[in-house]
GROMACS .gro file of N, CA and C in nm:
model
  222
    1ASN      N    1   0.130  -0.120   0.007
    1ASN     CA    2  -0.033  -0.019   0.001
    1ASN      C    3   0.075   0.140   0.000
    2SER      N    4   0.029   0.243  -0.016
    2SER     CA    5   0.109   0.366  -0.068
    2SER      C    6   0.003   0.470   0.001
    3ILE      N    7   0.097   0.584   0.070
    3ILE     CA    8   0.006   0.655   0.121
    3ILE      C    9   0.096   0.807   0.073
    4ILE      N   10  -0.006   0.905   0.035
    4ILE     CA   11   0.078   1.040   0.025
    4ILE      C   12  -0.005   1.130   0.091
    5VAL      N   13   0.034   1.231   0.146
    5VAL     CA   14  -0.009   1.375   0.221
    5VAL      C   15   0.027   1.475   0.187
    6LYS      N   16  -0.074   1.519   0.122
    6LYS     CA   17  -0.024   1.687   0.081
    6LYS      C   18  -0.065   1.779   0.166
    7GLU      N   19  -0.053   1.872   0.200
    7GLU     CA   20  -0.103   2.019   0.268
    7GLU      C   21  -0.116   2.097   0.178
    8ASN      N   22  -0.258   2.213   0.210
    8ASN     CA   23  -0.292   2.287   0.111
    8ASN      C   24  -0.274   2.423   0.157
    9TYR      N   25  -0.230   2.518   0.111
    9TYR     CA   26  -0.201   2.617   0.174
    9TYR      C   27  -0.267   2.752   0.056
   10THR      N   28  -0.313   2.850   0.142
   10THR     CA   29  -0.334   2.954   0.092
   10THR      C   30  -0.280   3.045   0.006
   11GLN      N   31  -0.279   3.148  -0.067
   11GLN     CA   32  -0.201   3.231  -0.083
   11GLN      C   33  -0.108   3.303   0.010
   12GLU      N   34  -0.175   3.331   0.138
   12GLU     CA   35  -0.138   3.415   0.262
   12GLU      C   36  -0.068   3.305   0.302
   13LYS      N   37  -0.035   3.172   0.266
   13LYS     CA   38   0.053   3.052   0.360
   13LYS      C   39  -0.030   3.016   0.475
   14ASN      N   40  -0.146   3.011   0.471
   14ASN     CA   41  -0.217   2.932   0.613
   14ASN      C   42  -0.296   2.825   0.549
   15LEU      N   43  -0.291   2.741   0.640
   15LEU     CA   44  -0.313   2.575   0.635
   15LEU      C   45  -0.485   2.609   0.572
   16ALA      N   46  -0.496   2.546   0.456
   16ALA     CA   47  -0.608   2.517   0.412
   16ALA      C   48  -0.716   2.426   0.422
   17ALA      N   49  -0.638   2.287   0.413
   17ALA     CA   50  -0.662   2.152   0.398
   17ALA      C   51  -0.544   2.061   0.394
   18VAL      N   52  -0.565   1.937   0.442
   18VAL     CA   53  -0.474   1.855   0.418
   18VAL      C   54  -0.560   1.717   0.336
   19THR      N   55  -0.478   1.710   0.211
   19THR     CA   56  -0.541   1.575   0.158
   19THR      C   57  -0.467   1.452   0.161
   20VAL      N   58  -0.525   1.340   0.158
   20VAL     CA   59  -0.436   1.228   0.195
   20VAL      C   60  -0.493   1.107   0.057
   21MET      N   61  -0.373   1.066   0.002
   21MET     CA   62  -0.422   0.928  -0.094
   21MET      C   63  -0.379   0.821  -0.032
   22TYR      N   64  -0.447   0.750  -0.047
   22TYR     CA   65  -0.421   0.617   0.003
   22TYR      C   66  -0.451   0.522  -0.092
   23LYS      N   67  -0.355   0.414  -0.152
   23LYS     CA   68  -0.381   0.322  -0.227
   23LYS      C   69  -0.427   0.171  -0.168
   24VAL      N   70  -0.518   0.099  -0.218
   24VAL     CA   71  -0.632   0.004  -0.180
   24VAL      C   72  -0.613  -0.083  -0.285
   25LYS      N   73  -0.549  -0.194  -0.290
   25LYS     CA   74  -0.584  -0.260  -0.422
   25LYS      C   75  -0.733  -0.297  -0.418
   26GLY      N   76  -0.765  -0.306  -0.555
   26GLY     CA   77  -0.893  -0.319  -0.593
   26GLY      C   78  -1.018  -0.292  -0.533
   27TYR      N   79  -0.939  -0.135  -0.510
   27TYR     CA   80  -1.069  -0.041  -0.425
   27TYR      C   81  -1.149   0.054  -0.545
   28ASN      N   82  -1.068   0.104  -0.654
   28ASN     CA   83  -1.089   0.180  -0.722
   28ASN      C   84  -1.031   0.190  -0.866
   29PRO      N   85  -1.067   0.059  -0.930
   29PRO     CA   86  -0.973   0.036  -1.088
   29PRO      C   87  -0.972   0.165  -1.150
   30ALA      N   88  -1.118   0.252  -1.174
   30ALA     CA   89  -1.117   0.359  -1.279
   30ALA      C   90  -1.014   0.477  -1.218
   31GLY      N   91  -0.970   0.497  -1.102
   31GLY     CA   92  -0.924   0.584  -1.022
   31GLY      C   93  -0.754   0.543  -0.996
   32GLY      N   94  -0.722   0.430  -1.048
   32GLY     CA   95  -0.581   0.374  -1.002
   32GLY      C   96  -0.582   0.315  -0.851
   33ASP      N   97  -0.703   0.294  -0.812
   33ASP     CA   98  -0.704   0.194  -0.689
   33ASP      C   99  -0.687   0.308  -0.538
   34TRP      N  100  -0.713   0.438  -0.600
   34TRP     CA  101  -0.674   0.537  -0.476
   34TRP      C  102  -0.790   0.581  -0.419
   35PHE      N  103  -0.796   0.584  -0.300
   35PHE     CA  104  -0.906   0.655  -0.193
   35PHE      C  105  -0.833   0.759  -0.188
   36TRP      N  106  -0.939   0.880  -0.171
   36TRP     CA  107  -0.887   1.005  -0.148
   36TRP      C  108  -0.969   1.083  -0.015
   37VAL      N  109  -0.922   1.117   0.091
   37VAL     CA  110  -0.984   1.203   0.194
   37VAL      C  111  -0.911   1.350   0.208
   38LYS      N  112  -0.993   1.432   0.207
   38LYS     CA  113  -0.951   1.590   0.241
   38LYS      C  114  -1.001   1.632   0.391
   39TYR      N  115  -0.949   1.687   0.456
   39TYR     CA  116  -0.970   1.737   0.600
   39TYR      C  117  -0.957   1.896   0.561
   40ASP      N  118  -1.044   1.922   0.672
   40ASP     CA  119  -1.006   2.073   0.675
   40ASP      C  120  -0.882   2.112   0.798
   41PRO      N  121  -0.838   2.237   0.826
   41PRO     CA  122  -0.688   2.253   0.912
   41PRO      C  123  -0.746   2.152   1.058
   42GLU      N  124  -0.855   2.177   1.098
   42GLU     CA  125  -0.929   2.111   1.240
   42GLU      C  126  -0.964   1.943   1.224
   43PHE      N  127  -0.933   1.890   1.098
   43PHE     CA  128  -0.916   1.738   1.083
   43PHE      C  129  -1.056   1.702   1.062
   44ASN      N  130  -1.153   1.778   1.028
   44ASN     CA  131  -1.274   1.724   1.017
   44ASN      C  132  -1.285   1.688   0.849
   45ILE      N  133  -1.364   1.574   0.814
   45ILE     CA  134  -1.369   1.542   0.712
   45ILE      C  135  -1.434   1.640   0.568
   46LEU      N  136  -1.359   1.659   0.472
   46LEU     CA  137  -1.458   1.727   0.371
   46LEU      C  138  -1.487   1.651   0.249
   47ALA      N  139  -1.405   1.563   0.233
   47ALA     CA  140  -1.461   1.465   0.121
   47ALA      C  141  -1.379   1.332   0.154
   48GLU      N  142  -1.415   1.235   0.094
   48GLU     CA  143  -1.354   1.108   0.114
   48GLU      C  144  -1.417   1.001   0.017
   49GLY      N  145  -1.318   0.897  -0.008
   49GLY     CA  146  -1.354   0.819  -0.091
   49GLY      C  147  -1.306   0.831  -0.247
   50MET      N  148  -1.421   0.790  -0.320
   50MET     CA  149  -1.367   0.811  -0.482
   50MET      C  150  -1.447   0.951  -0.527
   51VAL      N  151  -1.385   1.028  -0.436
   51VAL     CA  152  -1.405   1.171  -0.460
   51VAL      C  153  -1.380   1.220  -0.605
   52LYS      N  154  -1.511   1.278  -0.661
   52LYS     CA  155  -1.501   1.292  -0.844
   52LYS      C  156  -1.398   1.420  -0.849
   53GLY      N  157  -1.374   1.542  -0.778
   53GLY     CA  158  -1.296   1.641  -0.785
   53GLY      C  159  -1.132   1.616  -0.810
   54CYS      N  160  -1.119   1.495  -0.686
   54CYS     CA  161  -0.978   1.468  -0.699
   54CYS      C  162  -0.968   1.342  -0.830
   55MET      N  163  -1.026   1.262  -0.842
   55MET     CA  164  -1.031   1.176  -0.954
   55MET      C  165  -1.039   1.255  -1.121
   56ASN      N  166  -1.109   1.348  -1.116
   56ASN     CA  167  -1.100   1.442  -1.254
   56ASN      C  168  -0.950   1.464  -1.274
   57CYS      N  169  -0.923   1.557  -1.151
   57CYS     CA  170  -0.766   1.623  -1.156
   57CYS      C  171  -0.677   1.546  -1.187
   58HIS      N  172  -0.707   1.430  -1.095
   58HIS     CA  173  -0.581   1.339  -1.146
   58HIS      C  174  -0.559   1.229  -1.208
   59ASP      N  175  -0.685   1.220  -1.307
   59ASP     CA  176  -0.677   1.148  -1.439
   59ASP      C  177  -0.569   1.215  -1.539
   60SER      N  178  -0.512   1.334  -1.545
   60SER     CA  179  -0.435   1.410  -1.622
   60SER      C  180  -0.288   1.343  -1.618
   61ALA      N  181  -0.267   1.279  -1.462
   61ALA     CA  182  -0.126   1.192  -1.431
   61ALA      C  183  -0.145   1.040  -1.419
   62LYS      N  184  -0.275   1.004  -1.511
   62LYS     CA  185  -0.319   0.865  -1.512
   62LYS      C  186  -0.204   0.794  -1.542
   63ALA      N  187  -0.099   0.819  -1.631
   63ALA     CA  188   0.034   0.728  -1.690
   63ALA      C  189   0.136   0.742  -1.573
   64ASN      N  190   0.134   0.842  -1.481
   64ASN     CA  191   0.225   0.838  -1.346
   64ASN      C  192   0.166   0.786  -1.242
   65ASP      N  193   0.067   0.682  -1.236
   65ASP     CA  194   0.007   0.616  -1.119
   65ASP      C  195  -0.083   0.740  -1.068
   66TYR      N  196  -0.142   0.835  -1.149
   66TYR     CA  197  -0.229   0.939  -1.116
   66TYR      C  198  -0.196   1.018  -0.978
   67ILE      N  199  -0.003   1.042  -0.996
   67ILE     CA  200   0.052   1.114  -0.912
   67ILE      C  201   0.085   1.238  -0.964
   68PHE      N  202   0.124   1.351  -0.924
   68PHE     CA  203   0.158   1.463  -0.984
   68PHE      C  204   0.311   1.475  -0.935
   69THR      N  205   0.412   1.474  -1.016
   69THR     CA  206   0.539   1.464  -0.983
   69THR      C  207   0.641   1.572  -1.022
   70GLY      N  208   0.748   1.624  -1.015
   70GLY     CA  209   0.801   1.747  -1.035
   70GLY      C  210   0.865   1.824  -0.953
   71LYS      N  211   0.929   1.920  -0.979
   71LYS     CA  212   0.929   2.049  -0.917
   71LYS      C  213   0.850   2.131  -0.817
   72VAL      N  214   0.834   2.167  -0.677
   72VAL     CA  215   0.736   2.205  -0.615
   72VAL      C  216   0.741   2.357  -0.640
   73ALA      N  217   0.618   2.413  -0.681
   73ALA     CA  218   0.637   2.554  -0.683
   73ALA      C  219   0.693   2.636  -0.552
   74GLU      N  220   0.746   2.732  -0.560
   74GLU     CA  221   0.774   2.846  -0.427
   74GLU      C  222   0.662   2.920  -0.401
   0.00000   0.00000   0.00000
């Protein structure tokens, strides 16, 4: 299994959300078997599971196991 955790910040550098991708074999073949969950800064769940917004965005990185890689913007 794989887990990716991403902190999401506003332009003012305030924490806006924490997003987690968790790979579960057989869970979501149409989305690379990724389970998504998005938390607010207090760790209340905002979205989880087969989140359409996550799936639609990450579909553009399908060839890289739905993972965006490269230089991190400053």
